[in-house]
Coordinates of C-alpha atoms (C1' of nucleotides) in Angstrom, one line a residue:
Chain A
M1 CA 0.0 0.0 -0.1
I2 CA 1.8 3.1 -1.1
F3 CA 0.6 6.5 -1.3
Q4 CA 1.3 9.5 -3.5
I5 CA 1.5 12.9 -1.7
D6 CA 1.7 16.0 -3.8
F7 CA 3.0 18.7 -1.6
K8 CA 2.4 21.4 -4.1
A9 CA -1.0 20.3 -4.9
G10 CA -2.7 22.8 -2.8
K11 CA -4.8 20.2 -1.3
P12 CA -4.1 19.3 2.5
V13 CA -1.9 16.2 2.9
Y14 CA -4.3 14.4 5.1
L15 CA -7.3 14.9 2.7
Q16 CA -5.2 13.4 0.1
L17 CA -4.7 10.4 2.2
V18 CA -8.4 10.2 3.2
D19 CA -9.2 10.4 -0.7
Q20 CA -6.7 7.8 -1.5
I21 CA -7.8 5.4 1.1
R22 CA -11.4 5.9 0.2
Y23 CA -10.7 5.1 -3.2
A24 CA -8.6 2.2 -2.7
A25 CA -11.3 0.7 -0.5
A26 CA -13.7 1.2 -3.3
A27 CA -11.4 -0.4 -5.8
G28 CA -10.8 -3.4 -3.7
R29 CA -7.1 -2.7 -3.3
L30 CA -7.8 -2.5 0.3
R31 CA -9.9 -5.2 1.6
P32 CA -12.2 -5.3 4.9
G33 CA -10.2 -6.4 7.8
E34 CA -6.9 -5.5 6.3
P35 CA -4.6 -3.4 8.5
L36 CA -3.6 0.0 7.3
P37 CA -0.1 1.1 7.7
S38 CA 0.8 2.2 11.2
I39 CA 0.9 5.9 11.7
R40 CA 4.6 6.6 12.6
P41 CA 6.3 4.6 9.8
L42 CA 3.9 5.9 7.2
A43 CA 4.4 9.5 8.5
E44 CA 8.1 8.8 8.1
E45 CA 7.8 7.3 4.7
L46 CA 5.9 10.3 3.5
R47 CA 8.1 13.0 5.5
V48 CA 5.1 14.1 7.3
N49 CA 4.3 14.6 11.0
R50 CA 2.6 11.8 12.7
N51 CA -0.5 13.8 13.5
T52 CA -1.1 14.4 9.9
I53 CA -1.6 10.8 9.3
A54 CA -3.5 10.6 12.6
K55 CA -5.8 13.2 11.4
A56 CA -6.6 11.4 8.1
Y57 CA -7.4 8.1 9.9
A58 CA -9.5 9.9 12.6
E59 CA -11.5 11.4 9.6
L60 CA -11.9 8.1 8.0
E61 CA -13.0 6.5 11.3
N62 CA -15.7 9.4 11.4
Q63 CA -16.9 8.5 8.0
G64 CA -17.0 4.8 9.0
V65 CA -14.4 3.6 6.5
I66 CA -12.0 2.3 9.1
E67 CA -12.0 1.2 12.7
T68 CA -9.3 1.5 15.4
L69 CA -8.2 -1.2 17.6
P70 CA -6.5 0.5 20.7
G71 CA -2.9 -0.5 20.8
K72 CA -3.3 -2.6 17.8
G73 CA -3.7 -0.4 14.9
C74 CA -6.3 0.7 12.1
F75 CA -8.2 -1.8 9.9
L76 CA -10.5 -1.4 7.1
K77 CA -14.1 -1.9 8.1
A78 CA -16.4 -4.4 6.7
N79 CA -19.8 -2.5 6.7
S80 CA -19.0 1.2 6.1
S81 CA -21.4 4.1 6.6
P82 CA -22.5 4.6 10.2
F83 CA -25.1 7.2 8.9
T84 CA -28.9 7.1 8.8
K85 CA -30.6 6.5 5.6
P86 CA -31.8 10.0 4.9
I87 CA -28.2 11.3 5.7
R88 CA -26.7 8.7 3.2
D89 CA -29.2 9.5 0.5
K90 CA -28.5 13.3 0.9
L91 CA -24.7 12.7 0.8
L92 CA -25.0 10.6 -2.4
L93 CA -27.4 12.9 -4.0
T94 CA -25.1 15.9 -3.5
E95 CA -22.2 14.0 -5.1
I96 CA -24.4 12.8 -8.0
D97 CA -25.8 16.4 -8.6
E98 CA -22.3 17.8 -8.6
A99 CA -21.3 15.5 -11.2
V100 CA -24.4 16.3 -13.3
V101 CA -24.1 20.1 -13.0
M102 CA -20.2 19.6 -13.9
A103 CA -21.4 17.6 -17.1
H104 CA -23.7 20.4 -18.0
H105 CA -21.0 23.2 -17.8
L106 CA -18.5 21.1 -19.6
Q107 CA -21.1 20.4 -22.4
I108 CA -21.1 16.8 -22.0
D109 CA -24.3 15.3 -23.3
R110 CA -26.5 12.8 -21.4
D111 CA -25.5 9.6 -23.3
K112 CA -21.7 10.3 -23.2
F113 CA -22.2 11.1 -19.5
L114 CA -24.2 7.8 -18.8
A115 CA -21.6 5.9 -20.7
L116 CA -18.6 7.3 -18.6
V117 CA -20.8 6.6 -15.2
Q118 CA -21.2 2.9 -16.5
E119 CA -17.4 2.6 -17.5
R120 CA -16.5 3.9 -14.0
L121 CA -18.8 1.6 -12.2
D122 CA -17.4 -1.3 -14.2
Y123 CA -13.8 -0.2 -13.4
F124 CA -14.4 -0.2 -9.7
E125 CA -16.6 -3.4 -9.7
R126 CA -14.0 -5.4 -11.8
K127 CA -11.1 -4.3 -9.4
S128 CA -13.1 -5.0 -6.2
T129 CA -14.2 -8.4 -7.5
N130 CA -11.1 -9.6 -8.6
P131 CA -8.7 -10.3 -5.7
N132 CA -5.5 -9.0 -7.7
G133 CA -7.6 -5.9 -8.5
G134 CA -5.2 -3.5 -7.1
K135 CA -2.6 -3.4 -9.9
Chain B
M1 CA -33.1 35.1 -8.6
I2 CA -33.0 34.8 -4.9
F3 CA -30.2 33.2 -3.2
Q4 CA -30.2 31.3 0.3
I5 CA -27.1 31.9 2.3
D6 CA -26.5 29.8 5.5
F7 CA -24.1 31.5 7.8
K8 CA -23.8 28.6 10.3
A9 CA -23.3 26.0 7.4
G10 CA -19.3 26.2 7.9
K11 CA -19.2 26.5 4.2
P12 CA -17.8 29.9 2.9
V13 CA -20.6 32.4 1.8
Y14 CA -18.7 33.1 -1.6
L15 CA -18.7 29.2 -2.3
Q16 CA -22.4 28.9 -1.5
L17 CA -23.1 31.3 -4.1
V18 CA -21.0 29.7 -6.7
D19 CA -22.7 26.4 -6.3
Q20 CA -26.0 27.8 -6.3
I21 CA -25.4 29.9 -9.4
R22 CA -23.8 26.8 -11.1
Y23 CA -26.9 24.7 -10.2
A24 CA -29.2 27.2 -11.3
A25 CA -27.5 27.6 -14.7
A26 CA -27.5 23.9 -14.9
A27 CA -31.1 23.6 -14.1
G28 CA -32.1 26.5 -16.6
R29 CA -33.3 28.7 -13.8
L30 CA -30.6 31.1 -15.3
R31 CA -30.4 31.3 -19.1
P32 CA -27.4 32.3 -21.2
G33 CA -27.2 36.1 -21.6
E34 CA -29.2 36.8 -18.6
P35 CA -27.9 39.3 -16.2
L36 CA -26.7 38.3 -12.6
P37 CA -27.9 40.6 -9.8
S38 CA -25.3 43.4 -9.4
I39 CA -22.7 43.2 -6.7
R40 CA -23.6 45.8 -4.4
P41 CA -27.4 45.3 -4.2
L42 CA -27.1 41.5 -3.8
A43 CA -24.4 42.2 -1.1
E44 CA -26.7 44.4 0.9
E45 CA -29.7 42.0 0.4
L46 CA -27.5 39.1 1.6
R47 CA -25.8 41.2 4.4
V48 CA -22.4 40.6 3.1
N49 CA -19.4 42.5 2.0
R50 CA -19.3 43.4 -1.7
N51 CA -16.0 41.7 -2.2
T52 CA -17.5 38.3 -1.0
I53 CA -20.1 38.7 -3.9
A54 CA -17.2 39.8 -6.2
K55 CA -15.1 36.8 -5.3
A56 CA -18.0 34.3 -6.0
Y57 CA -18.5 36.1 -9.5
A58 CA -14.5 36.0 -10.2
E59 CA -14.4 32.5 -9.4
L60 CA -17.5 31.7 -11.8
E61 CA -15.7 33.7 -14.4
N62 CA -12.7 31.6 -14.1
Q63 CA -14.8 28.6 -14.4
G64 CA -16.2 30.1 -17.6
V65 CA -19.7 30.0 -16.2
I66 CA -20.4 34.0 -16.4
E67 CA -18.6 36.8 -18.2
T68 CA -18.2 40.5 -17.0
L69 CA -18.8 43.4 -19.3
P70 CA -16.9 46.4 -17.8
G71 CA -19.2 48.9 -16.5
K72 CA -22.2 46.9 -17.5
G73 CA -22.4 44.0 -15.2
C74 CA -22.2 40.0 -15.3
F75 CA -24.0 37.8 -17.5
L76 CA -24.4 34.1 -17.9
K77 CA -22.2 32.7 -20.7
A78 CA -23.6 30.7 -23.5
N79 CA -20.8 28.2 -24.1
S80 CA -19.2 27.6 -20.5
S81 CA -16.0 25.7 -20.1
P82 CA -12.8 27.5 -21.5
F83 CA -10.7 24.4 -20.7
T84 CA -9.2 22.1 -23.1
K85 CA -10.7 18.7 -23.8
P86 CA -8.3 16.5 -21.5
I87 CA -8.8 19.1 -18.7
R88 CA -12.5 18.6 -19.0
D89 CA -12.4 15.0 -19.0
K90 CA -10.5 15.0 -16.0
L91 CA -12.7 17.4 -14.1
L92 CA -15.7 15.2 -15.1
L93 CA -14.0 11.9 -14.3
T94 CA -13.1 13.2 -10.9
E95 CA -16.6 14.1 -10.0
I96 CA -18.0 10.8 -11.2
D97 CA -15.4 8.9 -9.2
E98 CA -16.4 10.7 -6.2
A99 CA -19.9 9.8 -6.8
V100 CA -19.0 6.1 -7.3
V101 CA -16.6 5.8 -4.4
M102 CA -19.3 7.5 -2.2
A103 CA -21.9 4.8 -3.4
H104 CA -19.5 2.2 -2.5
H105 CA -19.1 3.3 0.9
L106 CA -22.7 4.0 1.5
Q107 CA -23.4 0.5 0.1
I108 CA -25.8 1.6 -2.7
D109 CA -25.7 -1.0 -5.3
R110 CA -25.1 -0.3 -9.0
D111 CA -28.7 -0.5 -10.2
K112 CA -29.9 2.0 -7.4
F113 CA -27.1 4.1 -8.2
L114 CA -27.8 4.2 -12.0
A115 CA -31.4 4.8 -11.4
L116 CA -30.6 7.9 -9.2
V117 CA -28.1 9.2 -11.9
Q118 CA -30.9 8.9 -14.5
E119 CA -33.3 10.6 -12.1
R120 CA -31.2 13.6 -11.6
L121 CA -30.4 13.9 -15.3
D122 CA -33.9 14.0 -16.0
Y123 CA -34.7 16.4 -13.1
F124 CA -32.0 18.9 -14.7
E125 CA -33.0 18.2 -18.3
R126 CA -36.7 18.9 -17.7
K127 CA -36.0 22.1 -16.0
S128 CA -33.5 23.4 -18.6
T129 CA -35.9 22.5 -21.5
N130 CA -39.0 24.1 -20.0
P131 CA -38.8 27.9 -19.9
N132 CA -40.7 28.1 -16.6
G133 CA -38.2 25.4 -15.2
G134 CA -37.1 27.4 -12.3
K135 CA -40.1 27.1 -10.0
Chain C
dT1 C1' 7.9 -6.5 34.0
dC2 C1' 10.4 -4.1 30.6
dT3 C1' 10.6 -2.7 25.7
dG4 C1' 8.7 -1.4 21.6
dC5 C1' 5.0 -1.1 19.1
dT6 C1' 0.1 0.7 18.4
dG7 C1' -3.1 5.2 18.4
dT8 C1' -4.3 9.9 21.4
dC9 C1' -4.4 14.0 23.7
dC10 C1' -2.6 18.7 24.4
dT11 C1' -0.4 22.6 23.0
dA12 C1' 1.9 25.9 19.8
dT13 C1' 3.1 27.9 15.5
dT14 C1' 2.4 28.9 11.0
dA15 C1' 0.1 29.8 6.9
dC16 C1' -3.8 30.7 4.7
dT17 C1' -8.4 31.9 3.8
dG18 C1' -12.6 34.4 4.2
dT19 C1' -14.4 38.6 4.9
dA20 C1' -14.1 43.6 5.0
dG21 C1' -13.4 48.9 3.6
dG22 C1' -11.3 52.7 0.9
dA23 C1' -10.1 54.1 -3.5
dC24 C1' -10.3 53.4 -8.5
dA25 C1' -11.9 52.5 -13.6
dG26 C1' -15.4 51.7 -17.3
dT27 C1' -20.5 52.8 -19.0
dC28 C1' -24.4 55.1 -19.4
dG29 C1' -28.2 58.8 -19.1
dG30 C1' -29.2 63.4 -17.6
Chain D
dC1 C1' -19.5 67.0 -17.9
dC2 C1' -21.5 65.2 -14.1
dG3 C1' -23.8 61.7 -11.3
dA4 C1' -24.9 57.2 -10.4
dC5 C1' -24.3 52.9 -11.6
dT6 C1' -21.3 48.8 -13.1
dG7 C1' -17.0 45.8 -11.5
dT8 C1' -11.9 45.8 -9.7
dC9 C1' -7.8 46.4 -7.1
dC10 C1' -5.3 47.1 -2.8
dT11 C1' -4.8 46.5 1.8
dA12 C1' -6.0 44.9 6.4
dC13 C1' -7.8 42.0 9.9
dA14 C1' -9.4 38.0 12.0
dG15 C1' -10.4 33.3 12.4
dT16 C1' -9.3 29.0 11.2
dA17 C1' -7.2 25.1 9.4
dA18 C1' -2.9 22.4 8.6
dT19 C1' 1.0 20.9 10.4
dA20 C1' 4.2 19.7 14.3
dG21 C1' 6.5 18.0 18.9
dG22 C1' 6.1 16.3 23.8
dA23 C1' 3.9 13.5 27.0
dC24 C1' 0.4 9.9 27.7
dA25 C1' -2.4 5.2 27.4
dG26 C1' -3.3 0.3 25.4
dC27 C1' -1.4 -4.2 23.8
dA28 C1' 2.0 -7.8 23.0
dG29 C1' 6.0 -10.6 23.1
dA30 C1' 10.7 -11.5 25.4

DNA sequence: TCTGCTGTCCTATTACTGTAGGACAGTCGG
DNA sequence: CCGACTGTCCTACAGTAATAGGACAGCAGA
């Protein structure tokens, strides 16, 4: 599990980590129960303070993506999403609307958009179904 | 054209404006060539500094959503998106992936997700085709 | 129990971002 | 040409967010 941090990306390091881990989980490159890299070694490898990693992990725990076992480490959760159904619906709707609005402004027509969505769904599904999905 | 600002939303006022205007444009509630509210009156109405509105408009101009005619005002552009095709593709792909990853973590299955996407496409298309789309 | 690992809390500093007010430039109608 | 409107630039201030280092707590193996 290697992460790519871009220090001149403008985006906070801890958020880059959050994104990459969420993405990796959705792509099946990280599997439920699998341990995440421990905070200190990862911090050293990425040349960042430990608290930066800790903040990313804390955020992921809030989102229900990972869980922390005191003294043992952090692990990818099996059943994500601690949120109620109405909240989950709203979260997803917001994301979808953002994509749809973006498509409008980029002048991407409906068919092309739908094709792209299916392609990405395939991409993630294939990866997360295939044990060697990662790379 | 009325905007709803939530001061305790945590989200910056100028970004709330940007979102609402992008959304309104995609929904056809704002039409190409149509003038946006002038900065000062709108600022007064929303109880914000003019520069907060100006910042939102500047951001929208960067995104190619609106254009500014010096001394005259700001207007919704007809052909949005000043970006090259590869950049546009990347922008859209990022949005779509975010939605797909979100769906994964919320445990929304493929069919439900696709149905939601179509529903939102319908929603925006209907609005932007119907002159009284707004409300 | 001691050592070395795990994550966590508290605190401090730094940098940045959001917001604000004053002065300026372009346009238009009297 | 003057006044009232348009948006813009510059500067300043305040709050917050990102990052960092020290000290602490839980677990496991020697």
